[in-house]
CSV table of C-alpha atoms in Angstrom, one decimal:
chain,number,residue,atom,x,y,z
O,641,MET,CA,-1.7,-14.5,-5.3
O,642,THR,CA,-0.3,-17.4,-7.5
O,643,SER,CA,3.1,-16.6,-9.1
O,644,ALA,CA,5.5,-18.3,-11.5
O,645,THR,CA,7.7,-20.7,-9.5
O,646,ALA,CA,11.0,-22.4,-9.8
O,647,SER,CA,12.8,-24.8,-7.7
O,648,THR,CA,16.3,-23.6,-8.8
O,649,PHE,CA,17.7,-20.2,-10.0
O,650,TRP,CA,21.1,-19.7,-11.6
O,651,CYS,CA,22.6,-16.2,-11.2
O,652,ALA,CA,25.2,-15.0,-13.6
O,653,THR,CA,26.3,-12.8,-10.8
O,654,LEU,CA,25.1,-12.8,-7.2
O,655,LEU,CA,26.0,-10.1,-4.7
O,656,LEU,CA,26.7,-12.0,-1.5
O,657,ASP,CA,27.5,-9.5,1.4
O,658,GLY,CA,28.2,-7.0,-1.4
O,659,VAL,CA,30.7,-9.1,-3.2
O,660,PRO,CA,29.9,-10.2,-6.8
O,661,VAL,CA,30.1,-14.0,-7.0
O,662,PRO,CA,29.8,-15.4,-10.5
O,663,ARG,CA,27.8,-18.4,-11.6
O,664,VAL,CA,25.7,-19.2,-8.4
O,665,ARG,CA,23.0,-21.8,-8.3
O,666,LEU,CA,20.3,-21.5,-5.7
O,667,GLU,CA,18.0,-24.4,-4.9
O,668,VAL,CA,14.8,-23.6,-3.1
O,669,GLY,CA,12.9,-25.9,-0.8
O,670,ALA,CA,9.2,-26.4,-0.6
O,671,ASP,CA,9.2,-24.0,2.4
O,672,GLY,CA,10.5,-21.0,0.1
O,673,ARG,CA,13.9,-21.1,1.8
O,674,LEU,CA,17.2,-21.8,0.3
O,675,ALA,CA,18.2,-25.4,0.6
O,676,ARG,CA,21.6,-25.2,-1.2
O,677,VAL,CA,23.8,-22.5,-2.6
O,678,THR,CA,26.5,-23.6,-5.0
O,679,ARG,CA,29.1,-21.3,-6.4
O,680,ASP,CA,31.0,-21.3,-9.7
O,681,VAL,CA,28.8,-23.8,-11.4
O,682,ALA,CA,27.1,-24.0,-14.9
O,683,ALA,CA,23.4,-23.6,-15.3
O,684,ALA,CA,21.6,-26.9,-15.3
O,685,PRO,CA,18.6,-27.7,-17.5
O,686,GLY,CA,15.5,-26.4,-15.9
O,687,ASP,CA,17.2,-23.7,-13.9
O,688,LEU,CA,15.6,-20.3,-14.2
O,689,ARG,CA,18.5,-18.1,-15.4
O,690,LEU,CA,18.9,-14.6,-13.9
O,691,GLY,CA,21.5,-11.9,-14.6
O,692,ALA,CA,22.9,-9.8,-11.9
O,693,VAL,CA,21.1,-10.4,-8.6
O,694,VAL,CA,21.0,-8.8,-5.1
O,695,PRO,CA,19.2,-10.2,-2.0
O,696,GLY,CA,15.6,-9.1,-1.5
O,697,MET,CA,15.3,-5.6,-0.1
O,698,ALA,CA,13.2,-4.6,2.9
O,699,ASP,CA,11.3,-1.3,3.1
O,700,ALA,CA,11.6,-1.1,6.9
O,701,HIS,CA,9.3,1.9,7.4
O,702,SER,CA,6.3,2.7,5.3
O,703,HIS,CA,3.1,4.6,5.7
O,704,ALA,CA,1.2,3.4,2.6
O,705,PHE,CA,-1.6,6.0,2.7
O,706,HIS,CA,0.9,8.9,2.4
O,707,ARG,CA,1.4,7.9,-1.2
O,708,ALA,CA,-1.8,9.8,-2.0
O,709,LEU,CA,0.1,13.1,-1.3
O,710,ARG,CA,2.8,12.5,-3.9
O,711,GLY,CA,2.9,15.5,-6.3
O,712,ARG,CA,0.4,17.4,-4.3
O,713,THR,CA,2.4,18.8,-1.3
O,714,HIS,CA,5.8,19.6,-2.7
O,715,ALA,CA,5.2,23.2,-3.7
O,716,HIS,CA,4.2,26.1,-1.3
O,717,ASP,CA,3.0,29.7,-1.7
O,718,SER,CA,6.1,31.1,-0.2
O,719,ALA,CA,9.7,30.1,0.9
O,720,ASP,CA,8.9,30.1,4.6
O,721,ASP,CA,5.6,28.1,4.8
O,722,GLY,CA,6.6,24.7,3.7
O,723,ASP,CA,7.6,22.6,6.7
O,724,PHE,CA,6.8,19.2,8.3
O,725,TRP,CA,3.8,20.5,10.3
O,726,ARG,CA,2.2,22.0,7.2
O,727,TRP,CA,2.6,18.7,5.4
O,728,ARG,CA,1.2,16.9,8.4
O,729,ALA,CA,-2.1,18.8,8.1
O,730,ALA,CA,-2.5,17.6,4.6
O,731,MET,CA,-1.7,14.0,5.7
O,732,TYR,CA,-4.5,14.2,8.3
O,733,ARG,CA,-7.0,15.1,5.5
O,734,VAL,CA,-6.0,11.9,3.6
O,735,ALA,CA,-6.3,9.7,6.7
O,736,GLY,CA,-9.8,11.1,7.2
O,737,ALA,CA,-10.8,9.9,3.7
O,738,LEU,CA,-9.8,6.4,4.3
O,739,ASP,CA,-12.1,3.4,5.0
O,740,PRO,CA,-11.2,-0.3,4.7
O,741,GLY,CA,-12.2,-0.6,1.0
O,742,ARG,CA,-10.4,2.5,0.0
O,743,TYR,CA,-7.4,1.6,2.0
O,744,GLN,CA,-7.1,-1.9,0.6
O,745,ALA,CA,-7.2,-0.5,-3.0
O,746,LEU,CA,-4.6,2.1,-2.2
O,747,ALA,CA,-2.3,-0.2,-0.3
O,748,ARG,CA,-2.6,-2.8,-3.0
O,749,ALA,CA,-1.3,-0.2,-5.5
O,750,VAL,CA,1.4,1.0,-3.3
O,751,PHE,CA,2.6,-2.5,-2.5
O,752,ALA,CA,2.6,-3.2,-6.2
O,753,GLU,CA,4.8,-0.2,-6.9
O,754,MET,CA,7.2,-1.3,-4.1
O,755,LEU,CA,7.5,-4.8,-5.5
O,756,VAL,CA,8.3,-3.9,-9.0
O,757,SER,CA,10.8,-1.4,-7.8
O,758,GLY,CA,12.7,-4.1,-5.8
O,759,TRP,CA,11.3,-3.9,-2.3
O,760,THR,CA,10.4,-7.6,-1.5
O,761,ALA,CA,9.2,-6.9,2.1
O,762,VAL,CA,7.6,-4.0,3.8
O,763,GLY,CA,7.3,-2.9,7.4
O,764,GLU,CA,4.0,-1.0,7.4
O,765,PHE,CA,3.9,1.4,10.4
O,766,HIS,CA,0.1,1.4,10.7
O,767,TYR,CA,-1.9,3.7,12.9
O,768,VAL,CA,-5.2,4.4,11.1
O,769,HIS,CA,-7.1,1.9,13.1
O,770,HIS,CA,-10.6,3.3,13.4
O,771,ARG,CA,-13.3,5.5,11.8
O,772,ALA,CA,-12.5,9.2,11.7
O,773,ASP,CA,-14.5,9.8,14.9
O,774,GLY,CA,-12.5,7.2,16.7
O,775,SER,CA,-15.3,4.6,16.8
O,776,PRO,CA,-14.4,1.0,15.7
O,777,TYR,CA,-15.6,-0.5,12.4
O,778,PRO,CA,-18.2,-3.2,12.6
O,779,THR,CA,-15.7,-5.7,11.5
O,780,GLU,CA,-13.0,-6.2,14.0
O,781,HIS,CA,-9.6,-5.2,12.7
O,782,ALA,CA,-11.1,-4.0,9.4
O,783,MET,CA,-8.2,-1.7,8.5
O,784,GLU,CA,-5.5,-4.1,9.5
O,785,LEU,CA,-7.1,-6.9,7.5
O,786,ALA,CA,-7.4,-4.6,4.5
O,787,LEU,CA,-3.6,-4.1,4.5
O,788,VAL,CA,-3.1,-7.8,4.9
O,789,ALA,CA,-5.4,-8.6,2.0
O,790,ALA,CA,-3.6,-6.0,-0.2
O,791,ALA,CA,-0.2,-7.6,0.5
O,792,ARG,CA,-1.4,-11.0,-0.2
O,793,GLU,CA,-3.0,-10.0,-3.5
O,794,VAL,CA,0.3,-8.4,-4.7
O,795,GLY,CA,2.7,-11.0,-3.2
O,796,ILE,CA,5.0,-8.7,-1.1
O,797,ARG,CA,6.0,-9.8,2.4
O,798,LEU,CA,4.2,-7.7,5.0
O,799,VAL,CA,5.3,-7.1,8.5
O,800,LEU,CA,2.3,-5.2,10.0
O,801,LEU,CA,3.8,-2.8,12.6
O,802,ASP,CA,0.5,-2.1,14.5
O,803,THR,CA,1.1,1.2,16.2
O,804,CYS,CA,0.1,2.6,19.6
O,805,TYR,CA,-1.0,6.3,19.3
O,806,LEU,CA,-2.5,7.8,22.4
O,807,THR,CA,-1.8,11.6,22.8
O,808,ALA,CA,-1.3,14.7,20.7
O,809,GLY,CA,1.8,15.9,22.5
O,810,ILE,CA,3.8,15.8,25.8
O,811,GLU,CA,3.4,19.3,27.1
O,812,ALA,CA,0.9,18.6,29.7
O,813,VAL,CA,2.0,17.3,33.1
O,814,GLY,CA,-0.2,15.3,35.5
O,815,GLY,CA,-0.7,11.8,36.9
O,816,GLY,CA,-0.1,10.6,40.5
O,817,ALA,CA,3.7,10.6,40.1
O,818,GLY,CA,3.9,13.9,38.2
O,819,GLU,CA,4.9,12.3,35.0
O,820,PRO,CA,3.7,13.8,31.7
O,821,ILE,CA,0.5,12.3,30.5
O,822,GLY,CA,0.0,14.1,27.2
O,823,ARG,CA,-2.6,16.2,25.5
O,824,PRO,CA,-5.9,14.6,24.3
O,825,LEU,CA,-5.9,13.7,20.7
O,826,ALA,CA,-7.1,16.3,18.2
O,827,PRO,CA,-10.2,15.5,16.3
O,828,GLU,CA,-8.2,14.6,13.2
O,829,GLN,CA,-6.2,12.1,15.3
O,830,ARG,CA,-9.0,10.1,16.7
O,831,ALA,CA,-8.9,7.4,14.2
O,832,PHE,CA,-5.4,6.6,15.5
O,833,GLY,CA,-6.1,6.2,19.2
O,834,ASP,CA,-6.8,3.2,21.5
O,835,ILE,CA,-7.6,5.2,24.7
O,836,SER,CA,-4.8,3.4,26.8
O,837,ALA,CA,-1.8,1.2,26.5
O,838,GLY,CA,-3.9,-1.7,27.9
O,839,ALA,CA,-6.6,-1.2,25.3
O,840,TRP,CA,-4.0,-1.2,22.5
O,841,LEU,CA,-2.4,-4.4,23.9
O,842,ARG,CA,-5.7,-6.1,24.0
O,843,ARG,CA,-6.4,-5.1,20.4
O,844,TRP,CA,-2.9,-6.2,19.4
O,845,ARG,CA,-3.3,-9.6,20.9
O,846,SER,CA,-6.7,-10.1,19.3
O,847,LEU,CA,-5.2,-9.1,16.0
O,848,ARG,CA,-2.4,-11.6,16.5
O,849,ALA,CA,-4.9,-14.4,17.1
O,850,ALA,CA,-6.9,-13.4,14.0
O,851,LEU,CA,-3.9,-13.5,11.8
O,852,GLY,CA,-2.7,-16.9,13.3
O,853,GLU,CA,0.8,-18.3,12.8
O,854,ASP,CA,2.5,-17.9,9.3
O,855,PRO,CA,5.5,-20.2,9.1
O,856,ASP,CA,6.2,-18.8,5.7
O,857,ARG,CA,6.7,-15.4,7.1
O,858,ARG,CA,4.6,-13.9,4.3
O,859,ILE,CA,2.3,-12.0,6.8
O,860,THR,CA,3.7,-11.3,10.3
O,861,LEU,CA,2.7,-8.9,13.1
O,862,GLY,CA,5.1,-6.5,14.7
O,863,ALA,CA,4.5,-3.6,17.0
O,864,ALA,CA,5.2,0.1,17.1
O,865,VAL,CA,5.0,3.0,19.5
O,866,HIS,CA,4.4,6.1,17.4
O,867,SER,CA,6.8,8.4,19.4
O,868,VAL,CA,7.4,9.7,22.8
O,869,ARG,CA,5.1,12.6,22.1
O,870,ALA,CA,2.2,10.3,21.2
O,871,VAL,CA,2.7,7.7,23.9
O,872,PRO,CA,3.6,8.7,27.5
O,873,ALA,CA,6.3,7.1,29.4
O,874,ALA,CA,4.0,5.1,31.6
O,875,ALA,CA,2.2,3.7,28.6
O,876,ILE,CA,5.5,2.8,27.0
O,877,ARG,CA,6.5,0.8,30.1
O,878,GLU,CA,3.2,-1.1,30.0
O,879,ILE,CA,3.6,-1.9,26.3
O,880,LEU,CA,7.2,-3.1,26.9
O,881,ALA,CA,6.0,-5.4,29.6
O,882,GLY,CA,3.1,-6.7,27.6
O,883,LEU,CA,4.7,-7.5,24.3
O,884,PRO,CA,6.4,-10.8,23.6
O,885,ALA,CA,10.2,-10.4,23.6
O,886,ASP,CA,10.6,-11.7,20.0
O,887,VAL,CA,8.2,-9.2,18.4
O,888,PRO,CA,10.0,-6.3,16.4
O,889,LEU,CA,9.3,-3.0,18.1
O,890,HIS,CA,9.6,0.2,16.1
O,891,LEU,CA,9.4,3.9,17.2
O,892,HIS,CA,9.7,7.3,15.5
O,893,VAL,CA,12.5,9.1,17.4
O,894,SER,CA,13.8,12.7,17.1
O,895,GLU,CA,12.4,13.3,13.7
O,896,GLN,CA,11.9,17.0,14.5
O,897,PRO,CA,13.8,19.4,16.9
O,898,GLN,CA,10.4,20.3,18.4
O,899,GLU,CA,10.0,16.7,19.6
O,900,ASN,CA,13.4,17.0,21.4
O,901,ALA,CA,12.5,20.3,23.0
O,902,ASP,CA,9.2,19.0,24.2
O,903,CYS,CA,10.7,15.9,25.6
O,904,LEU,CA,13.4,17.7,27.4
O,905,ALA,CA,10.9,20.2,28.9
O,906,ALA,CA,8.7,17.4,30.2
O,907,TYR,CA,11.2,14.7,31.2
O,908,GLY,CA,14.5,16.4,31.3
O,909,LEU,CA,15.8,13.9,28.8
O,910,THR,CA,16.0,13.5,25.1
O,911,PRO,CA,13.7,11.0,23.4
O,912,THR,CA,16.6,8.5,23.2
O,913,GLY,CA,17.6,9.2,26.9
O,914,LEU,CA,13.9,8.6,27.8
O,915,LEU,CA,13.8,5.3,25.9
O,916,ASP,CA,17.1,4.3,27.6
O,917,ARG,CA,15.7,5.0,31.0
O,918,LEU,CA,12.6,3.0,30.3
O,919,GLY,CA,14.7,0.0,29.2
O,920,VAL,CA,13.4,0.1,25.6
O,921,LEU,CA,16.8,0.2,23.7
O,922,ASP,CA,17.9,-3.3,22.7
O,923,PRO,CA,18.7,-5.2,19.5
O,924,ARG,CA,15.1,-6.0,18.6
O,925,VAL,CA,14.2,-2.3,18.6
O,926,SER,CA,14.2,0.0,15.5
O,927,LEU,CA,14.3,3.7,15.9
O,928,VAL,CA,12.9,5.5,12.8
O,929,HIS,CA,14.6,8.7,11.5
O,930,ALA,CA,16.6,9.6,14.6
O,931,THR,CA,17.7,12.6,12.7
O,932,HIS,CA,18.5,15.1,15.6
O,933,LEU,CA,20.6,13.2,18.0
O,934,THR,CA,23.2,14.3,20.6
O,935,ASP,CA,26.5,12.5,21.0
O,936,ASP,CA,25.1,10.8,24.1
O,937,ASP,CA,22.1,9.7,22.0
O,938,VAL,CA,24.4,8.1,19.4
O,939,ALA,CA,26.4,6.3,22.1
O,940,LEU,CA,23.3,4.9,23.7
O,941,ILE,CA,21.8,3.6,20.5
O,942,GLY,CA,25.1,2.1,19.4
O,943,ALA,CA,25.8,0.4,22.8
O,944,ALA,CA,22.3,-1.2,22.6
O,945,GLY,CA,22.9,-2.6,19.2
O,946,ALA,CA,19.5,-1.2,18.1
O,947,THR,CA,18.6,-0.4,14.4
O,948,VAL,CA,18.1,3.1,13.1
O,949,VAL,CA,15.7,3.1,10.0
O,950,MET,CA,16.6,6.1,7.9
O,951,CYS,CA,14.3,7.3,5.1
O,952,PRO,CA,16.5,9.7,3.1
O,953,THR,CA,14.0,10.7,0.4
O,954,THR,CA,11.4,11.6,2.9
O,955,GLU,CA,13.8,13.3,5.3
O,956,ALA,CA,14.9,15.4,2.4
O,957,ASP,CA,11.5,16.0,1.0
O,958,LEU,CA,10.1,17.2,4.4
O,959,GLY,CA,13.2,19.2,5.2
O,960,ASP,CA,13.8,17.2,8.4
O,961,GLY,CA,17.6,17.3,8.1
O,962,ILE,CA,20.5,14.8,7.5
O,963,GLY,CA,20.9,12.1,10.1
O,964,ARG,CA,24.1,10.9,11.6
O,965,ALA,CA,24.3,7.6,9.8
O,966,ARG,CA,28.0,7.1,9.8
O,967,ASP,CA,28.3,8.1,13.5
O,968,LEU,CA,25.6,5.6,14.4
O,969,ALA,CA,27.2,2.8,12.4
O,970,ARG,CA,30.5,3.4,14.0
O,971,ALA,CA,28.9,3.4,17.5
O,972,GLY,CA,27.5,-0.1,16.8
O,973,ALA,CA,24.0,0.6,15.5
O,974,ARG,CA,22.6,-1.1,12.4
O,975,ILE,CA,21.3,1.2,9.6
O,976,ALA,CA,18.2,0.1,7.7
O,977,LEU,CA,16.2,2.0,5.1
O,978,GLY,CA,12.5,2.9,4.4
O,979,SER,CA,10.3,4.8,2.1
O,980,ASP,CA,8.2,6.4,4.8
O,981,GLN,CA,5.7,8.7,3.0
O,982,ASN,CA,6.3,7.0,-0.4
O,983,ALA,CA,6.9,10.2,-2.2
O,984,VAL,CA,9.7,8.2,-3.8
O,985,VAL,CA,9.5,4.3,-4.1
O,986,ASP,CA,12.9,3.2,-5.1
O,987,PRO,CA,15.3,1.3,-2.8
O,988,PHE,CA,18.3,2.3,-4.9
O,989,ARG,CA,17.4,5.9,-4.4
O,990,GLU,CA,17.2,5.4,-0.6
O,991,MET,CA,20.6,3.6,-0.7
O,992,ARG,CA,22.2,6.3,-2.9
O,993,ASP,CA,20.8,9.1,-0.8
O,994,LEU,CA,22.1,7.6,2.4
O,995,GLU,CA,25.6,7.9,1.1
O,996,MET,CA,24.9,11.3,-0.6
O,997,GLY,CA,23.5,12.8,2.5
O,998,GLU,CA,26.7,11.7,4.3
O,999,ARG,CA,28.8,13.3,1.6
O,1000,LEU,CA,26.9,16.6,1.8
O,1001,ALA,CA,27.1,16.8,5.6
O,1002,SER,CA,30.8,15.8,5.8
O,1003,GLY,CA,32.3,17.2,2.6
O,1004,ARG,CA,33.8,13.8,1.9
O,1005,ARG,CA,33.1,10.9,-0.4
O,1006,GLY,CA,33.0,7.2,0.3
O,1007,ARG,CA,31.4,7.4,3.8
O,1008,PHE,CA,29.7,4.1,3.2
O,1009,ALA,CA,31.0,1.5,0.8
O,1010,PRO,CA,28.5,0.1,-1.8
O,1011,ALA,CA,28.4,-3.1,0.2
O,1012,GLN,CA,27.3,-1.2,3.3
O,1013,VAL,CA,24.5,0.6,1.7
O,1014,LEU,CA,23.3,-2.7,0.1
O,1015,GLU,CA,23.4,-4.3,3.6
O,1016,ALA,CA,21.3,-1.5,4.9
O,1017,ALA,CA,18.5,-2.3,2.3
O,1018,THR,CA,18.8,-6.0,2.5
O,1019,ALA,CA,20.2,-7.8,5.7
O,1020,HIS,CA,19.6,-5.0,8.1
O,1021,GLY,CA,16.1,-4.3,6.8
O,1022,TYR,CA,15.2,-8.0,7.1
O,1023,ALA,CA,16.6,-8.3,10.6
O,1024,ALA,CA,14.7,-5.1,11.6
O,1025,LEU,CA,11.5,-6.7,10.6
O,1026,GLY,CA,12.1,-10.0,12.2
O,1027,LEU,CA,12.6,-11.8,8.9
O,1028,GLY,CA,16.0,-13.5,9.5
O,1029,SER,CA,19.4,-12.6,8.1
O,1030,GLY,CA,18.4,-11.7,4.5
O,1031,ARG,CA,21.9,-12.8,3.4
O,1032,LEU,CA,21.0,-15.7,1.0
O,1033,GLY,CA,22.5,-18.4,3.1
O,1034,VAL,CA,21.2,-21.9,3.5
O,1035,GLY,CA,17.9,-21.6,5.4
O,1036,ASP,CA,17.2,-18.0,4.5
O,1037,LEU,CA,14.1,-16.9,2.7
O,1038,CYS,CA,14.5,-17.0,-1.1
O,1039,ASP,CA,13.8,-13.4,-2.0
O,1040,LEU,CA,15.8,-12.0,-4.9
O,1041,VAL,CA,16.0,-8.9,-7.1
O,1042,GLU,CA,17.5,-9.0,-10.6
O,1043,VAL,CA,19.1,-5.8,-11.6
O,1044,ARG,CA,19.5,-5.2,-15.3
O,1045,THR,CA,23.0,-4.3,-16.5
O,1046,ASP,CA,22.1,-3.4,-20.0
O,1047,THR,CA,20.2,-0.2,-19.5
O,1048,ALA,CA,21.3,3.3,-20.2
O,1049,THR,CA,21.8,3.8,-16.5
O,1050,THR,CA,23.7,0.6,-15.7
O,1051,THR,CA,25.7,-0.2,-18.8
O,1052,GLY,CA,29.4,-0.2,-17.9
O,1053,CYS,CA,28.7,-0.4,-14.2
O,1054,ALA,CA,30.9,-2.6,-12.0
O,1055,PRO,CA,28.5,-5.2,-10.3
O,1056,ASP,CA,29.6,-4.2,-6.8
O,1057,GLN,CA,28.6,-0.6,-7.4
O,1058,LEU,CA,25.1,-1.3,-8.7
O,1059,ALA,CA,23.7,-0.1,-5.3
O,1060,LEU,CA,24.9,3.5,-5.9
O,1061,VAL,CA,24.0,3.6,-9.7
O,1062,ALA,CA,20.9,1.6,-10.5
O,1063,THR,CA,17.3,2.8,-10.1
O,1064,ALA,CA,14.0,1.2,-9.7
O,1065,ALA,CA,13.6,1.3,-13.5
O,1066,ASP,CA,16.5,-1.1,-13.8
O,1067,VAL,CA,14.9,-3.9,-11.9
O,1068,GLY,CA,14.1,-7.0,-13.9
O,1069,ARG,CA,12.5,-10.1,-12.2
O,1070,VAL,CA,11.6,-10.0,-8.5
O,1071,VAL,CA,11.4,-13.2,-6.5
O,1072,VAL,CA,9.6,-13.6,-3.2
O,1073,HIS,CA,9.5,-17.0,-1.4
O,1074,GLY,CA,11.0,-18.7,-4.4
O,1075,ALA,CA,8.4,-17.4,-6.9
O,1076,ILE,CA,8.7,-14.7,-9.5
O,1077,VAL,CA,6.2,-12.0,-8.5
O,1078,ALA,CA,7.3,-9.1,-10.9
O,1079,ASP,CA,9.1,-8.6,-14.1
O,1080,ARG,CA,10.3,-5.3,-15.6
O,1081,GLY,CA,7.8,-3.1,-14.0
O,1082,ARG,CA,4.7,-5.3,-13.9
O,1083,LEU,CA,3.3,-7.9,-11.5
O,1084,VAL,CA,3.4,-11.5,-12.7
O,1085,ARG,CA,-0.3,-12.7,-12.2
O,1086,PRO,CA,-0.8,-15.9,-14.1
O,1087,ASP,CA,-3.8,-16.7,-11.9
O,1088,ASP,CA,-5.8,-13.6,-13.1
O,1089,PRO,CA,-4.6,-12.2,-16.4
O,1090,THR,CA,-7.7,-10.0,-16.7
O,1091,THR,CA,-6.7,-7.9,-13.7
O,1092,SER,CA,-4.2,-5.1,-14.3
O,1093,SER,CA,-0.7,-5.9,-13.4
O,1094,ASP,CA,0.5,-2.4,-14.0
O,1095,PRO,CA,1.1,-0.4,-10.7
O,1096,ALA,CA,0.3,2.9,-12.4
O,1097,THR,CA,-3.1,1.8,-13.4
O,1098,MET,CA,-3.7,0.4,-9.9
O,1099,LEU,CA,-2.6,3.7,-8.4
O,1100,HIS,CA,-4.8,5.8,-10.7
O,1101,ASP,CA,-7.9,3.8,-9.8
O,1102,ALA,CA,-7.1,3.8,-6.0
O,1103,LEU,CA,-6.5,7.6,-5.9
O,1104,ALA,CA,-9.7,8.2,-7.8
O,1105,LEU,CA,-11.6,6.5,-5.0
O,1106,LEU,CA,-10.0,9.0,-2.5
O,1107,ASP,CA,-10.5,12.1,-4.6
O,1108,PRO,CA,-12.6,11.5,-7.7
O,1109,GLY,CA,-12.2,15.0,-9.1
O,1110,ALA,CA,-8.4,15.1,-8.9
O,1111,HIS,CA,-7.4,11.9,-10.6
O,1112,ARG,CA,-9.0,11.4,-14.0
């Protein structure tokens, strides 16, 4: 995708580490990184002038195809039948309807919605690898390349977190050492599986070779272990030994109490305790959700300097519970944010709900300062995805989000509190790699003005491919 480019940006106000700094000039090198940052300077001729600006925001945990469930799984027939597991059954039905063409169309629309909302990078936690019966597509890596093509068309940074998913649960016990080996995948999960950790590693290496090196960091390959219930301990050991040490590694952890109970029954450890015993916990690892943690879990995660990716709107929508964000941060963990099921695509909503969840759980205000929730969406998210510091220093990627301060929502707001007030609807221009890629809710597509730049139209068309009768 070709976008409107500028070599210099002048920001009326730029939030650096959460602190509003007036009159900042950003000079961008040919590599899309910041070459110079000058404070308290007048705009020069040729500068592209922006208003209030925050660093680019990283959606550190997304399942793009879950977007097809928005507005279709929120109501239930009775008060006691709406839980995570019922929602998961609907998710499996959507996964079964995907193929590379449909997935590319849906992901393109979801990535477009993310971009105009202020997410400049996304970590796509991807596990729908194969056909519904588990057989491979004729074109190697067809589903993965569909996601890559979608991101390139839109202009968002993509970190493809290719996911290992081997078993349906950890109740069964077997193997030579008596370790749990997991139950076989259910029919609706066969598209996710790779038979063994070794088979997944071979596919991951082949995908890495197919993608090649990207010095611009527009498309990069990370890795994920779905969860301890979907990948047995022996397989996690093999994956850890087989992955390069610089590759971001993400895992779902303790999203549901049932996962904790099953892990304790099988291993005598919580999921976090098991990961610690396996040597997984370290600064390159991101634990997603981590909602139901013990005090010992919190201490282990904090001591390792790992990241916890919280997805407040999803955790609320699915009734998962409120995680221990403040406790984790105090223990030494970094907190990042994600949109997960994409029932909501709004980085400001995730930031605000991170703080509001803490307030509801504690009965106190100001658990996180605005600068801290902004750091979760920006610097911590970029670090979790292996994209550098995300702090807009010299050498950092030039990813920016302009936040309008003249809307009904933001008028009168102090710049340092925008993170707790603004919404996706208040986003103005969005810059990725030194180029404007979105402006006030629409993609900037000078290379193809005949193609819709409206995410709503793109979403309508993509959803119609999945369910023609429901989206007219």
